[in-house]
Short mmCIF file of N, CA and C in Angstrom, two decimals:
data_model
loop_
_atom_site.label_atom_id
_atom_site.label_comp_id
_atom_site.label_asym_id
_atom_site.label_seq_id
_atom_site.Cartn_x
_atom_site.Cartn_y
_atom_site.Cartn_z
N UNK A 900 0.82 -1.19 0.00
CA UNK A 900 0.00 0.00 0.00
C UNK A 900 0.87 1.25 0.00
N UNK A 901 1.93 1.26 0.79
CA UNK A 901 2.81 2.43 0.84
C UNK A 901 3.48 2.67 -0.50
N UNK A 902 3.83 1.61 -1.23
CA UNK A 902 4.47 1.78 -2.53
C UNK A 902 3.53 2.47 -3.51
N UNK A 903 2.29 2.11 -3.50
CA UNK A 903 1.32 2.74 -4.40
C UNK A 903 1.16 4.22 -4.10
N UNK A 904 1.16 4.57 -2.83
CA UNK A 904 1.02 5.98 -2.47
C UNK A 904 2.22 6.77 -2.95
N UNK A 905 3.42 6.17 -2.86
CA UNK A 905 4.62 6.84 -3.34
C UNK A 905 4.59 7.06 -4.83
N UNK A 906 4.09 6.10 -5.57
CA UNK A 906 3.99 6.23 -7.01
C UNK A 906 3.04 7.36 -7.37
N UNK A 907 1.90 7.43 -6.71
CA UNK A 907 0.93 8.49 -6.99
C UNK A 907 1.56 9.85 -6.72
N UNK A 908 2.35 9.96 -5.66
CA UNK A 908 2.99 11.22 -5.33
C UNK A 908 3.97 11.62 -6.42
N UNK A 909 4.76 10.67 -6.91
CA UNK A 909 5.72 10.96 -7.97
C UNK A 909 4.98 11.35 -9.25
N UNK A 910 3.93 10.63 -9.58
CA UNK A 910 3.18 10.93 -10.80
C UNK A 910 2.57 12.33 -10.74
N UNK A 911 2.16 12.76 -9.58
CA UNK A 911 1.53 14.07 -9.47
C UNK A 911 2.52 15.19 -9.77
N UNK A 912 3.83 14.91 -9.64
CA UNK A 912 4.82 15.95 -9.86
C UNK A 912 5.51 15.84 -11.21
N UNK A 913 5.14 14.92 -12.05
CA UNK A 913 5.83 14.76 -13.31
C UNK A 913 5.57 15.97 -14.20
N UNK A 914 6.60 16.47 -14.91
CA UNK A 914 6.45 17.67 -15.70
C UNK A 914 5.55 17.50 -16.91
N UNK A 915 5.32 16.25 -17.35
CA UNK A 915 4.47 16.08 -18.52
C UNK A 915 3.01 15.93 -18.14
N UNK A 916 2.65 16.32 -16.93
CA UNK A 916 1.27 16.28 -16.48
C UNK A 916 0.87 17.69 -16.04
N UNK A 917 0.59 18.60 -17.02
CA UNK A 917 0.35 20.00 -16.67
C UNK A 917 -0.85 20.22 -15.78
N UNK A 918 -1.78 19.30 -15.74
CA UNK A 918 -2.93 19.45 -14.87
C UNK A 918 -2.55 19.44 -13.40
N UNK A 919 -1.36 18.96 -13.10
CA UNK A 919 -0.93 18.89 -11.71
C UNK A 919 -0.25 20.17 -11.24
N UNK A 920 0.08 21.09 -12.16
CA UNK A 920 0.63 22.37 -11.73
C UNK A 920 -0.49 23.19 -11.13
N UNK A 921 -0.25 23.82 -10.00
CA UNK A 921 -1.33 24.57 -9.36
C UNK A 921 -1.77 25.75 -10.24
N UNK A 922 -3.08 25.92 -10.40
CA UNK A 922 -3.56 27.04 -11.20
C UNK A 922 -3.58 28.33 -10.38
N UNK A 923 -3.53 29.44 -11.08
CA UNK A 923 -3.68 30.75 -10.46
C UNK A 923 -4.50 31.61 -11.42
N UNK A 924 -5.50 32.28 -10.89
CA UNK A 924 -6.32 33.15 -11.73
C UNK A 924 -5.52 34.40 -12.09
N UNK A 925 -5.57 34.78 -13.35
CA UNK A 925 -4.85 35.95 -13.82
C UNK A 925 -5.15 37.18 -12.97
N UNK A 926 -6.40 37.36 -12.58
CA UNK A 926 -6.79 38.56 -11.82
C UNK A 926 -6.20 38.59 -10.42
N UNK A 927 -5.69 37.45 -9.93
CA UNK A 927 -5.10 37.43 -8.59
C UNK A 927 -3.58 37.64 -8.62
N UNK A 928 -3.00 37.66 -9.82
CA UNK A 928 -1.56 37.91 -9.93
C UNK A 928 -1.26 39.38 -9.66
N UNK A 929 -0.01 39.69 -9.33
CA UNK A 929 0.35 41.10 -9.14
C UNK A 929 0.03 41.92 -10.39
N UNK A 930 -0.27 43.20 -10.22
CA UNK A 930 -0.61 44.04 -11.38
C UNK A 930 0.47 44.02 -12.46
N UNK A 931 1.72 43.92 -12.06
CA UNK A 931 2.81 43.88 -13.04
C UNK A 931 2.74 42.62 -13.89
N UNK A 932 2.32 41.50 -13.30
CA UNK A 932 2.17 40.25 -14.05
C UNK A 932 1.00 40.36 -15.02
N UNK A 933 -0.08 40.98 -14.58
CA UNK A 933 -1.23 41.17 -15.46
C UNK A 933 -0.84 42.05 -16.66
N UNK A 934 -0.04 43.08 -16.40
CA UNK A 934 0.42 43.97 -17.49
C UNK A 934 1.32 43.21 -18.46
N UNK A 935 2.21 42.37 -17.94
CA UNK A 935 3.08 41.57 -18.80
C UNK A 935 2.25 40.62 -19.65
N UNK A 936 1.25 40.00 -19.06
CA UNK A 936 0.39 39.07 -19.80
C UNK A 936 -0.33 39.81 -20.94
N UNK A 937 -0.80 41.02 -20.68
CA UNK A 937 -1.44 41.81 -21.74
C UNK A 937 -0.46 42.10 -22.87
N UNK A 938 0.78 42.44 -22.52
CA UNK A 938 1.80 42.70 -23.54
C UNK A 938 2.08 41.46 -24.38
N UNK A 939 2.10 40.30 -23.74
CA UNK A 939 2.34 39.04 -24.47
C UNK A 939 1.26 38.85 -25.53
N UNK A 940 0.01 39.02 -25.14
CA UNK A 940 -1.11 38.82 -26.07
C UNK A 940 -1.12 39.88 -27.18
N UNK A 941 -0.57 41.06 -26.88
CA UNK A 941 -0.52 42.14 -27.87
C UNK A 941 0.72 42.06 -28.75
N UNK A 942 1.66 41.20 -28.39
CA UNK A 942 2.90 41.09 -29.16
C UNK A 942 3.93 42.16 -28.82
N UNK A 943 3.79 42.78 -27.65
CA UNK A 943 4.74 43.80 -27.21
C UNK A 943 4.17 45.19 -27.38
N UNK A 944 5.04 46.19 -27.26
CA UNK A 944 6.49 46.14 -27.08
C UNK A 944 6.84 45.76 -25.65
N UNK A 945 7.96 45.07 -25.51
CA UNK A 945 8.40 44.58 -24.21
C UNK A 945 9.50 45.47 -23.66
N UNK A 946 9.50 45.69 -22.34
CA UNK A 946 10.47 46.61 -21.75
C UNK A 946 11.88 46.03 -21.59
N UNK A 947 12.04 44.73 -21.69
CA UNK A 947 13.35 44.11 -21.48
C UNK A 947 13.79 43.40 -22.76
N UNK A 948 15.07 43.52 -23.10
CA UNK A 948 15.56 42.92 -24.35
C UNK A 948 15.46 41.41 -24.36
N UNK A 949 15.49 40.77 -23.20
CA UNK A 949 15.41 39.30 -23.16
C UNK A 949 13.97 38.78 -23.20
N UNK A 950 13.00 39.68 -23.14
CA UNK A 950 11.60 39.24 -23.20
C UNK A 950 11.31 38.61 -24.56
N UNK A 951 10.64 37.47 -24.54
CA UNK A 951 10.30 36.76 -25.76
C UNK A 951 11.36 35.78 -26.22
N UNK A 952 12.44 35.65 -25.45
CA UNK A 952 13.48 34.68 -25.82
C UNK A 952 13.05 33.28 -25.41
N UNK A 953 13.68 32.30 -26.02
CA UNK A 953 13.33 30.90 -25.77
C UNK A 953 13.66 30.52 -24.33
N UNK A 954 12.69 29.92 -23.67
CA UNK A 954 12.87 29.35 -22.34
C UNK A 954 13.11 27.86 -22.52
N UNK A 955 14.22 27.36 -21.99
CA UNK A 955 14.62 25.98 -22.26
C UNK A 955 14.03 24.94 -21.32
N UNK A 956 13.36 25.35 -20.28
CA UNK A 956 12.73 24.40 -19.35
C UNK A 956 13.75 23.42 -18.77
N UNK A 957 14.95 23.93 -18.45
CA UNK A 957 16.00 23.08 -17.88
C UNK A 957 15.57 22.42 -16.57
N UNK A 958 14.73 23.13 -15.83
CA UNK A 958 14.26 22.60 -14.55
C UNK A 958 13.28 21.45 -14.74
N UNK A 959 12.72 21.36 -15.94
CA UNK A 959 11.77 20.31 -16.32
C UNK A 959 10.52 20.31 -15.42
N UNK A 960 10.13 21.49 -15.01
CA UNK A 960 8.92 21.62 -14.19
C UNK A 960 7.67 21.84 -15.03
N UNK A 961 7.86 22.30 -16.26
CA UNK A 961 6.74 22.50 -17.17
C UNK A 961 6.58 21.26 -18.04
N UNK A 962 5.41 21.09 -18.64
CA UNK A 962 5.23 19.95 -19.56
C UNK A 962 6.33 19.95 -20.62
N UNK A 963 6.80 18.77 -20.97
CA UNK A 963 7.90 18.64 -21.92
C UNK A 963 7.43 18.90 -23.35
N UNK A 964 8.17 19.75 -24.04
CA UNK A 964 7.92 20.10 -25.44
C UNK A 964 9.26 20.31 -26.11
N UNK A 965 9.30 20.32 -27.44
CA UNK A 965 10.56 20.58 -28.14
C UNK A 965 11.10 21.97 -27.81
N UNK A 966 12.43 22.12 -27.94
CA UNK A 966 13.07 23.41 -27.72
C UNK A 966 12.42 24.44 -28.63
N UNK A 967 12.18 25.62 -28.09
CA UNK A 967 11.56 26.68 -28.85
C UNK A 967 10.07 26.83 -28.59
N UNK A 968 9.48 25.86 -27.91
CA UNK A 968 8.05 25.92 -27.61
C UNK A 968 7.74 27.04 -26.61
N UNK A 969 8.59 27.17 -25.58
CA UNK A 969 8.34 28.15 -24.51
C UNK A 969 9.14 29.43 -24.73
N UNK A 970 8.52 30.55 -24.35
CA UNK A 970 9.20 31.84 -24.35
C UNK A 970 8.98 32.47 -22.98
N UNK A 971 9.98 33.23 -22.54
CA UNK A 971 9.89 33.84 -21.21
C UNK A 971 9.80 35.36 -21.30
N UNK A 972 9.13 35.91 -20.29
CA UNK A 972 8.90 37.34 -20.22
C UNK A 972 9.09 37.80 -18.78
N UNK A 973 9.72 38.94 -18.62
CA UNK A 973 9.98 39.50 -17.29
C UNK A 973 8.73 40.16 -16.74
N UNK A 974 8.48 39.92 -15.47
CA UNK A 974 7.44 40.64 -14.73
C UNK A 974 8.17 41.63 -13.85
N UNK A 975 7.93 42.91 -14.07
CA UNK A 975 8.63 43.95 -13.30
C UNK A 975 8.43 43.72 -11.81
N UNK A 976 9.50 43.94 -11.07
CA UNK A 976 9.47 43.85 -9.61
C UNK A 976 9.74 45.24 -9.06
N UNK A 977 8.74 45.88 -8.44
CA UNK A 977 8.95 47.22 -7.91
C UNK A 977 10.16 47.27 -6.97
N UNK A 978 11.01 48.26 -7.18
CA UNK A 978 12.17 48.44 -6.33
C UNK A 978 13.39 47.63 -6.73
N UNK A 979 13.25 46.69 -7.65
CA UNK A 979 14.39 45.86 -8.07
C UNK A 979 15.28 46.66 -9.03
N UNK A 980 16.59 46.50 -8.88
CA UNK A 980 17.53 47.18 -9.76
C UNK A 980 17.83 46.36 -11.01
N UNK A 981 17.41 45.10 -10.98
CA UNK A 981 17.62 44.23 -12.14
C UNK A 981 16.25 43.67 -12.56
N UNK A 982 16.26 42.62 -13.35
CA UNK A 982 14.99 42.05 -13.82
C UNK A 982 14.20 41.36 -12.71
N UNK A 983 14.80 41.08 -11.59
CA UNK A 983 14.10 40.42 -10.50
C UNK A 983 13.85 38.95 -10.81
N UNK A 984 13.05 38.30 -9.98
CA UNK A 984 12.84 36.85 -10.08
C UNK A 984 11.53 36.46 -10.76
N UNK A 985 10.65 37.42 -10.96
CA UNK A 985 9.31 37.07 -11.46
C UNK A 985 9.30 36.98 -12.99
N UNK A 986 8.66 35.93 -13.49
CA UNK A 986 8.57 35.71 -14.93
C UNK A 986 7.21 35.11 -15.29
N UNK A 987 6.84 35.30 -16.54
CA UNK A 987 5.76 34.54 -17.16
C UNK A 987 6.40 33.77 -18.31
N UNK A 988 6.11 32.48 -18.37
CA UNK A 988 6.59 31.63 -19.45
C UNK A 988 5.36 31.12 -20.19
N UNK A 989 5.35 31.34 -21.51
CA UNK A 989 4.22 30.89 -22.33
C UNK A 989 4.70 29.93 -23.40
N UNK A 990 3.83 29.00 -23.76
CA UNK A 990 4.16 28.03 -24.79
C UNK A 990 3.13 28.00 -25.89
N UNK A 991 3.60 27.74 -27.09
CA UNK A 991 2.71 27.62 -28.24
C UNK A 991 2.97 28.69 -29.28
N UNK A 992 2.39 28.49 -30.44
CA UNK A 992 2.56 29.42 -31.55
C UNK A 992 1.20 29.83 -32.08
N UNK A 993 1.04 31.06 -32.52
CA UNK A 993 2.01 32.13 -32.40
C UNK A 993 2.10 32.60 -30.95
N UNK A 994 3.18 33.32 -30.61
CA UNK A 994 3.36 33.77 -29.22
C UNK A 994 2.22 34.63 -28.69
N UNK A 995 1.49 35.29 -29.58
CA UNK A 995 0.36 36.13 -29.14
C UNK A 995 -0.89 35.32 -28.85
N UNK A 996 -0.86 34.02 -29.15
CA UNK A 996 -1.98 33.12 -28.85
C UNK A 996 -1.44 31.85 -28.19
N UNK A 997 -0.83 31.99 -27.02
CA UNK A 997 -0.19 30.83 -26.39
C UNK A 997 -1.20 29.76 -25.97
N UNK A 998 -0.75 28.51 -26.01
CA UNK A 998 -1.56 27.40 -25.52
C UNK A 998 -1.70 27.45 -24.01
N UNK A 999 -0.62 27.86 -23.35
CA UNK A 999 -0.61 27.93 -21.89
C UNK A 999 0.46 28.91 -21.44
N UNK A 1000 0.19 29.58 -20.32
CA UNK A 1000 1.18 30.47 -19.70
C UNK A 1000 1.32 30.08 -18.23
N UNK A 1001 2.52 30.29 -17.72
CA UNK A 1001 2.85 29.92 -16.35
C UNK A 1001 3.53 31.10 -15.67
N UNK A 1002 3.24 31.27 -14.38
CA UNK A 1002 3.84 32.34 -13.59
C UNK A 1002 4.80 31.74 -12.57
N UNK A 1003 5.96 32.38 -12.44
CA UNK A 1003 6.90 32.02 -11.38
C UNK A 1003 7.31 33.29 -10.66
N UNK A 1004 7.27 33.25 -9.36
CA UNK A 1004 7.70 34.40 -8.55
C UNK A 1004 9.08 34.15 -7.96
N UNK A 1005 9.64 32.96 -8.21
CA UNK A 1005 10.90 32.56 -7.57
C UNK A 1005 11.94 32.08 -8.58
N UNK A 1006 11.97 32.72 -9.73
CA UNK A 1006 12.96 32.46 -10.79
C UNK A 1006 13.06 30.99 -11.14
N UNK A 1007 11.93 30.41 -11.52
CA UNK A 1007 11.82 29.05 -12.06
C UNK A 1007 11.89 27.93 -11.03
N UNK A 1008 11.88 28.24 -9.75
CA UNK A 1008 11.88 27.17 -8.74
C UNK A 1008 10.50 26.52 -8.65
N UNK A 1009 9.45 27.27 -9.00
CA UNK A 1009 8.09 26.72 -9.01
C UNK A 1009 7.27 27.50 -10.03
N UNK A 1010 6.20 26.88 -10.50
CA UNK A 1010 5.32 27.50 -11.48
C UNK A 1010 3.86 27.28 -11.10
N UNK A 1011 3.03 28.23 -11.53
CA UNK A 1011 1.58 28.08 -11.45
C UNK A 1011 1.04 28.32 -12.86
N UNK A 1012 0.10 27.48 -13.27
CA UNK A 1012 -0.52 27.68 -14.59
C UNK A 1012 -1.52 28.83 -14.49
N UNK A 1013 -1.41 29.79 -15.39
CA UNK A 1013 -2.30 30.95 -15.37
C UNK A 1013 -3.64 30.58 -16.00
N UNK A 1014 -4.70 30.75 -15.22
CA UNK A 1014 -6.06 30.53 -15.71
C UNK A 1014 -6.62 31.89 -16.09
N UNK A 1015 -7.19 32.01 -17.29
CA UNK A 1015 -7.69 33.33 -17.74
C UNK A 1015 -8.77 33.90 -16.84
#
């Protein structure tokens, strides 16, 4: 019985099971994240030169897709002198119509799937 419970726990965390990533409603995200999401859907212009670059999913926390599927965007952090830790990562083509977007407030240590 204990072995089965361990398997279920591991399966719940597998990156190719996006339904297991905790959802977050867009309206509950910080205003800066909501603004970044609007810019993504509009195709920019983006305030940071690295916005829209390929996100490689090295952490393997997002569902697995071929390289180039995901793009990352900076979420401004008030008071930060650099880009800060907050990002939105979206996957799919075209970038203005992503299949899914994810929010991280801790520089890719964890993600939440953004629900519209």
